[in-house]
C-alpha positions as a Markdown table, in Angstrom:
| # | Residue | x | y | z |
|---|---|---|---|---|
| 1 | Lys | 108.7 | 107.9 | 100.5 |
| 2 | Gly | 108.3 | 104.9 | 102.6 |
| 3 | Thr | 108.5 | 101.1 | 102.9 |
| 4 | Val | 105.7 | 98.6 | 102.9 |
| 5 | Ser | 106.2 | 94.8 | 103.2 |
| 6 | Gly | 109.9 | 95.3 | 102.4 |
| 7 | Ile | 109.1 | 97.2 | 99.2 |
| 8 | Lys | 110.4 | 100.8 | 99.0 |
| 9 | Tyr | 108.2 | 103.3 | 97.3 |
| 10 | Glu | 108.4 | 106.9 | 96.3 |
| 11 | Val | 105.9 | 109.2 | 94.6 |
| 12 | Arg | 107.3 | 112.2 | 92.8 |
| 13 | Gly | 105.5 | 115.4 | 91.9 |
| 14 | Thr | 102.9 | 115.6 | 94.6 |
| 15 | Ser | 102.6 | 115.8 | 98.4 |
| 16 | Asn | 99.0 | 114.5 | 98.3 |
| 17 | Thr | 99.7 | 110.7 | 98.6 |
| 18 | Ser | 98.0 | 108.1 | 100.8 |
| 19 | Val | 99.0 | 104.6 | 101.6 |
| 20 | Gln | 96.8 | 101.9 | 103.1 |
| 21 | Ser | 97.7 | 98.3 | 104.0 |
| 22 | Val | 94.8 | 96.0 | 104.8 |
| 23 | Asn | 94.6 | 92.1 | 104.6 |
| 24 | Gly | 97.6 | 91.8 | 102.4 |
| 25 | Leu | 96.7 | 94.6 | 100.0 |
| 26 | Thr | 98.8 | 97.7 | 99.9 |
| 27 | Lys | 97.2 | 100.6 | 98.0 |
| 28 | Ile | 99.1 | 103.8 | 97.2 |
| 29 | Val | 96.9 | 106.6 | 95.9 |
| 30 | Ser | 98.4 | 109.7 | 94.4 |
| 31 | Gly | 96.0 | 112.0 | 92.6 |
| 32 | Arg | 94.2 | 109.9 | 90.0 |
| 33 | Asn | 96.8 | 107.2 | 90.1 |
| 34 | Val | 96.3 | 104.0 | 92.2 |
| 35 | Val | 99.0 | 101.4 | 92.7 |
| 36 | Asn | 98.0 | 98.1 | 94.3 |
| 37 | Ile | 100.4 | 95.5 | 95.6 |
| 38 | Arg | 99.1 | 92.1 | 96.6 |
| 39 | Ser | 100.5 | 88.6 | 96.6 |
| 40 | Gly | 103.7 | 89.5 | 94.8 |
| 41 | Lys | 101.9 | 91.4 | 92.0 |
| 42 | Ile | 101.7 | 95.1 | 91.3 |
| 43 | Ser | 99.1 | 97.0 | 89.3 |
| 44 | Leu | 98.6 | 100.6 | 88.2 |
| 45 | Asn | 95.1 | 102.0 | 87.7 |
| 46 | Gly | 93.7 | 98.4 | 87.4 |
| 47 | Lys | 96.3 | 97.2 | 84.8 |
| 48 | Asp | 98.7 | 94.4 | 85.8 |
| 49 | Arg | 102.3 | 95.6 | 85.9 |
| 50 | Gly | 104.0 | 92.3 | 86.8 |
| 51 | Lys | 105.6 | 90.7 | 89.8 |
| 52 | Ile | 107.2 | 92.4 | 92.8 |
| 53 | Lys | 109.0 | 91.2 | 95.9 |
| 54 | Ser | 110.5 | 92.4 | 99.2 |
| 55 | Gly | 113.6 | 94.4 | 98.4 |
| 56 | Asp | 112.2 | 95.9 | 95.2 |
| 57 | Ser | 111.9 | 99.7 | 94.8 |
| 58 | Val | 108.8 | 101.4 | 93.3 |
| 59 | Leu | 108.7 | 104.9 | 91.8 |
| 60 | Leu | 105.5 | 106.5 | 90.6 |
| 61 | Asp | 105.4 | 110.0 | 89.1 |
| 62 | Thr | 102.3 | 112.1 | 88.8 |
| 63 | Ser | 102.0 | 111.5 | 85.0 |
| 64 | Gly | 101.2 | 107.9 | 85.9 |
| 65 | Ile | 104.5 | 106.3 | 84.9 |
| 66 | Leu | 105.6 | 103.4 | 87.2 |
| 67 | Tyr | 109.1 | 102.2 | 87.6 |
| 68 | Val | 110.2 | 99.0 | 89.5 |
| 69 | Asn | 113.9 | 98.8 | 90.3 |
| 70 | Gly | 114.5 | 101.6 | 87.8 |
| 71 | Lys | 112.7 | 99.9 | 84.9 |
| 72 | Lys | 109.5 | 101.3 | 83.4 |
| 73 | Arg | 106.5 | 99.0 | 83.8 |
């Protein structure tokens, strides 16, 4: 769990998660899943998953399912 650029995130099902923020790109890596957040957009494993903004909440589970504000993306 944590917060990056006003966006709350949680990864469930693993303790092996890394988070990097460099030059406006936030990368959350958990196992084989990679979430990228940049310029108001979020992607999972290279696939666009829509827009995101400060105040939003992100949940990733180890099966690779991504939720933003409780809705599956």
